Amino acid sequence: MFKLIAILATCSLLLACGGPTPVAKSDCDKVIQHVKSVLKDKAPSHSELTAQCKSATDEQRGCVMAADKPMKVLQCL
């Protein structure tokens, strides 16, 4: 019984610490669309967002896609 509890606890911790799913550079259009929907009129220009997206890591793009508030988007960069 103890082993089962230990295994379940370990799995829960791994899932909780996994972070957002990485997003490939080829999905920048989706990332930009998401950023514009979150930041609304405060979003940078399309060309600036494109440059930032292409220079970001897969993990940073994934973080942005998981963000649902402006401050969360800013924390990803």
Short mmCIF file of N, CA and C in Angstrom, two decimals:
data_model
loop_
_atom_site.label_atom_id
_atom_site.label_comp_id
_atom_site.label_asym_id
_atom_site.label_seq_id
_atom_site.Cartn_x
_atom_site.Cartn_y
_atom_site.Cartn_z
N MET A 1 0.82 -1.19 0.00
CA MET A 1 0.00 0.00 0.00
C MET A 1 0.87 1.27 0.00
N PHE A 2 1.93 1.25 0.80
CA PHE A 2 2.83 2.40 0.86
C PHE A 2 3.46 2.68 -0.50
N LYS A 3 3.83 1.61 -1.22
CA LYS A 3 4.45 1.79 -2.54
C LYS A 3 3.48 2.46 -3.50
N LEU A 4 2.22 2.06 -3.45
CA LEU A 4 1.21 2.64 -4.33
C LEU A 4 1.05 4.14 -4.05
N ILE A 5 1.00 4.51 -2.79
CA ILE A 5 0.87 5.92 -2.41
C ILE A 5 2.10 6.70 -2.86
N ALA A 6 3.28 6.12 -2.70
CA ALA A 6 4.52 6.79 -3.12
C ALA A 6 4.54 6.99 -4.63
N ILE A 7 4.10 6.00 -5.38
CA ILE A 7 4.07 6.11 -6.84
C ILE A 7 3.08 7.19 -7.27
N LEU A 8 1.90 7.20 -6.67
CA LEU A 8 0.90 8.21 -7.02
C LEU A 8 1.37 9.62 -6.66
N ALA A 9 2.02 9.76 -5.53
CA ALA A 9 2.54 11.07 -5.12
C ALA A 9 3.62 11.55 -6.09
N THR A 10 4.50 10.65 -6.50
CA THR A 10 5.56 11.00 -7.44
C THR A 10 4.97 11.43 -8.78
N CYS A 11 4.00 10.68 -9.27
CA CYS A 11 3.36 11.03 -10.55
C CYS A 11 2.68 12.39 -10.46
N SER A 12 2.02 12.67 -9.36
CA SER A 12 1.35 13.96 -9.18
C SER A 12 2.34 15.10 -9.20
N LEU A 13 3.46 14.92 -8.53
CA LEU A 13 4.49 15.97 -8.51
C LEU A 13 5.06 16.20 -9.89
N LEU A 14 5.31 15.14 -10.63
CA LEU A 14 5.88 15.28 -11.97
C LEU A 14 4.91 16.01 -12.89
N LEU A 15 3.65 15.71 -12.80
CA LEU A 15 2.67 16.38 -13.64
C LEU A 15 2.52 17.84 -13.26
N ALA A 16 2.56 18.13 -11.98
CA ALA A 16 2.41 19.51 -11.52
C ALA A 16 3.59 20.38 -11.91
N CYS A 17 4.77 19.82 -11.98
CA CYS A 17 5.98 20.59 -12.28
C CYS A 17 6.33 20.57 -13.76
N GLY A 18 5.54 19.92 -14.56
CA GLY A 18 5.85 19.76 -15.97
C GLY A 18 5.89 21.05 -16.75
N GLY A 19 5.08 22.01 -16.37
CA GLY A 19 5.03 23.27 -17.08
C GLY A 19 4.23 23.15 -18.36
N PRO A 20 4.11 24.24 -19.09
CA PRO A 20 3.33 24.23 -20.32
C PRO A 20 4.00 23.41 -21.42
N THR A 21 3.20 22.96 -22.35
CA THR A 21 3.70 22.19 -23.48
C THR A 21 4.48 23.10 -24.42
N PRO A 22 5.70 22.72 -24.80
CA PRO A 22 6.48 23.53 -25.74
C PRO A 22 5.74 23.72 -27.08
N VAL A 23 5.92 24.86 -27.69
CA VAL A 23 5.27 25.19 -28.96
C VAL A 23 6.35 25.51 -29.99
N ALA A 24 6.27 24.89 -31.15
CA ALA A 24 7.27 25.05 -32.20
C ALA A 24 7.19 26.44 -32.85
N LYS A 25 8.31 26.85 -33.42
CA LYS A 25 8.40 28.13 -34.12
C LYS A 25 7.39 28.20 -35.28
N SER A 26 7.09 27.06 -35.87
CA SER A 26 6.15 27.03 -36.99
C SER A 26 4.72 27.41 -36.56
N ASP A 27 4.46 27.44 -35.26
CA ASP A 27 3.14 27.81 -34.76
C ASP A 27 3.06 29.26 -34.30
N CYS A 28 3.99 30.09 -34.73
CA CYS A 28 4.01 31.49 -34.30
C CYS A 28 2.72 32.23 -34.65
N ASP A 29 2.08 31.89 -35.76
CA ASP A 29 0.82 32.56 -36.10
C ASP A 29 -0.22 32.34 -35.00
N LYS A 30 -0.29 31.12 -34.47
CA LYS A 30 -1.24 30.81 -33.39
C LYS A 30 -0.85 31.55 -32.11
N VAL A 31 0.45 31.61 -31.84
CA VAL A 31 0.93 32.29 -30.64
C VAL A 31 0.59 33.78 -30.72
N ILE A 32 0.84 34.38 -31.87
CA ILE A 32 0.56 35.81 -32.07
C ILE A 32 -0.93 36.09 -31.92
N GLN A 33 -1.75 35.25 -32.50
CA GLN A 33 -3.20 35.41 -32.37
C GLN A 33 -3.62 35.34 -30.90
N HIS A 34 -3.03 34.41 -30.16
CA HIS A 34 -3.36 34.27 -28.74
C HIS A 34 -2.91 35.51 -27.95
N VAL A 35 -1.70 35.98 -28.22
CA VAL A 35 -1.20 37.17 -27.52
C VAL A 35 -2.12 38.36 -27.77
N LYS A 36 -2.54 38.53 -29.01
CA LYS A 36 -3.44 39.65 -29.33
C LYS A 36 -4.77 39.52 -28.61
N SER A 37 -5.25 38.28 -28.44
CA SER A 37 -6.53 38.10 -27.74
C SER A 37 -6.39 38.37 -26.24
N VAL A 38 -5.22 38.12 -25.68
CA VAL A 38 -5.00 38.36 -24.25
C VAL A 38 -4.68 39.83 -23.99
N LEU A 39 -3.77 40.40 -24.79
CA LEU A 39 -3.33 41.78 -24.55
C LEU A 39 -4.25 42.83 -25.16
N LYS A 40 -5.06 42.42 -26.11
CA LYS A 40 -6.00 43.31 -26.80
C LYS A 40 -5.29 44.54 -27.39
N ASP A 41 -5.72 45.75 -27.05
CA ASP A 41 -5.14 46.96 -27.65
C ASP A 41 -3.74 47.27 -27.13
N LYS A 42 -3.29 46.56 -26.13
CA LYS A 42 -1.94 46.76 -25.59
C LYS A 42 -0.89 45.88 -26.29
N ALA A 43 -1.33 45.05 -27.21
CA ALA A 43 -0.41 44.15 -27.92
C ALA A 43 0.52 44.94 -28.84
N PRO A 44 1.79 44.54 -28.92
CA PRO A 44 2.71 45.17 -29.87
C PRO A 44 2.26 44.92 -31.31
N SER A 45 2.92 45.56 -32.24
CA SER A 45 2.58 45.38 -33.65
C SER A 45 2.81 43.93 -34.08
N HIS A 46 2.16 43.56 -35.17
CA HIS A 46 2.28 42.20 -35.68
C HIS A 46 3.74 41.86 -36.01
N SER A 47 4.45 42.80 -36.61
CA SER A 47 5.85 42.53 -36.99
C SER A 47 6.73 42.36 -35.75
N GLU A 48 6.46 43.14 -34.70
CA GLU A 48 7.23 43.00 -33.47
C GLU A 48 6.93 41.66 -32.79
N LEU A 49 5.64 41.28 -32.77
CA LEU A 49 5.27 39.99 -32.19
C LEU A 49 5.90 38.84 -32.96
N THR A 50 5.94 38.96 -34.28
CA THR A 50 6.55 37.92 -35.10
C THR A 50 8.02 37.77 -34.77
N ALA A 51 8.73 38.87 -34.67
CA ALA A 51 10.16 38.83 -34.34
C ALA A 51 10.38 38.21 -32.96
N GLN A 52 9.56 38.61 -31.98
CA GLN A 52 9.70 38.07 -30.63
C GLN A 52 9.40 36.58 -30.60
N CYS A 53 8.38 36.18 -31.33
CA CYS A 53 7.99 34.77 -31.35
C CYS A 53 9.09 33.91 -31.96
N LYS A 54 9.65 34.38 -33.07
CA LYS A 54 10.69 33.60 -33.74
C LYS A 54 11.97 33.51 -32.93
N SER A 55 12.24 34.50 -32.10
CA SER A 55 13.46 34.47 -31.29
C SER A 55 13.26 33.76 -29.94
N ALA A 56 12.01 33.48 -29.59
CA ALA A 56 11.71 32.81 -28.32
C ALA A 56 12.01 31.32 -28.40
N THR A 57 12.14 30.71 -27.24
CA THR A 57 12.32 29.25 -27.18
C THR A 57 10.95 28.57 -27.27
N ASP A 58 10.96 27.28 -27.54
CA ASP A 58 9.72 26.51 -27.58
C ASP A 58 8.98 26.60 -26.24
N GLU A 59 9.75 26.60 -25.16
CA GLU A 59 9.16 26.67 -23.82
C GLU A 59 8.51 28.03 -23.58
N GLN A 60 9.16 29.10 -24.04
CA GLN A 60 8.58 30.44 -23.88
C GLN A 60 7.29 30.56 -24.68
N ARG A 61 7.28 30.03 -25.90
CA ARG A 61 6.05 30.07 -26.70
C ARG A 61 4.94 29.26 -26.02
N GLY A 62 5.29 28.13 -25.43
CA GLY A 62 4.31 27.33 -24.70
C GLY A 62 3.77 28.07 -23.50
N CYS A 63 4.64 28.77 -22.81
CA CYS A 63 4.23 29.58 -21.66
C CYS A 63 3.23 30.65 -22.09
N VAL A 64 3.50 31.30 -23.20
CA VAL A 64 2.60 32.34 -23.72
C VAL A 64 1.24 31.73 -24.06
N MET A 65 1.24 30.57 -24.69
CA MET A 65 -0.02 29.93 -25.06
C MET A 65 -0.84 29.53 -23.83
N ALA A 66 -0.17 29.25 -22.73
CA ALA A 66 -0.87 28.87 -21.49
C ALA A 66 -1.34 30.09 -20.71
N ALA A 67 -0.82 31.27 -21.04
CA ALA A 67 -1.16 32.49 -20.31
C ALA A 67 -2.57 32.95 -20.65
N ASP A 68 -3.30 33.34 -19.61
CA ASP A 68 -4.66 33.82 -19.83
C ASP A 68 -4.86 35.26 -19.35
N LYS A 69 -3.78 35.87 -18.85
CA LYS A 69 -3.82 37.26 -18.39
C LYS A 69 -2.56 37.97 -18.85
N PRO A 70 -2.64 39.28 -19.06
CA PRO A 70 -1.48 40.03 -19.55
C PRO A 70 -0.21 39.84 -18.74
N MET A 71 -0.30 39.85 -17.41
CA MET A 71 0.91 39.69 -16.59
C MET A 71 1.54 38.32 -16.78
N LYS A 72 0.72 37.31 -17.04
CA LYS A 72 1.26 35.97 -17.27
C LYS A 72 2.01 35.92 -18.59
N VAL A 73 1.53 36.65 -19.59
CA VAL A 73 2.24 36.71 -20.87
C VAL A 73 3.60 37.35 -20.66
N LEU A 74 3.64 38.45 -19.92
CA LEU A 74 4.89 39.16 -19.68
C LEU A 74 5.89 38.32 -18.89
N GLN A 75 5.41 37.46 -18.01
CA GLN A 75 6.30 36.61 -17.22
C GLN A 75 6.97 35.54 -18.06
N CYS A 76 6.44 35.26 -19.23
CA CYS A 76 7.00 34.21 -20.09
C CYS A 76 8.26 34.67 -20.83
N LEU A 77 8.43 35.98 -20.98
CA LEU A 77 9.51 36.49 -21.82
C LEU A 77 10.73 36.81 -21.06
#
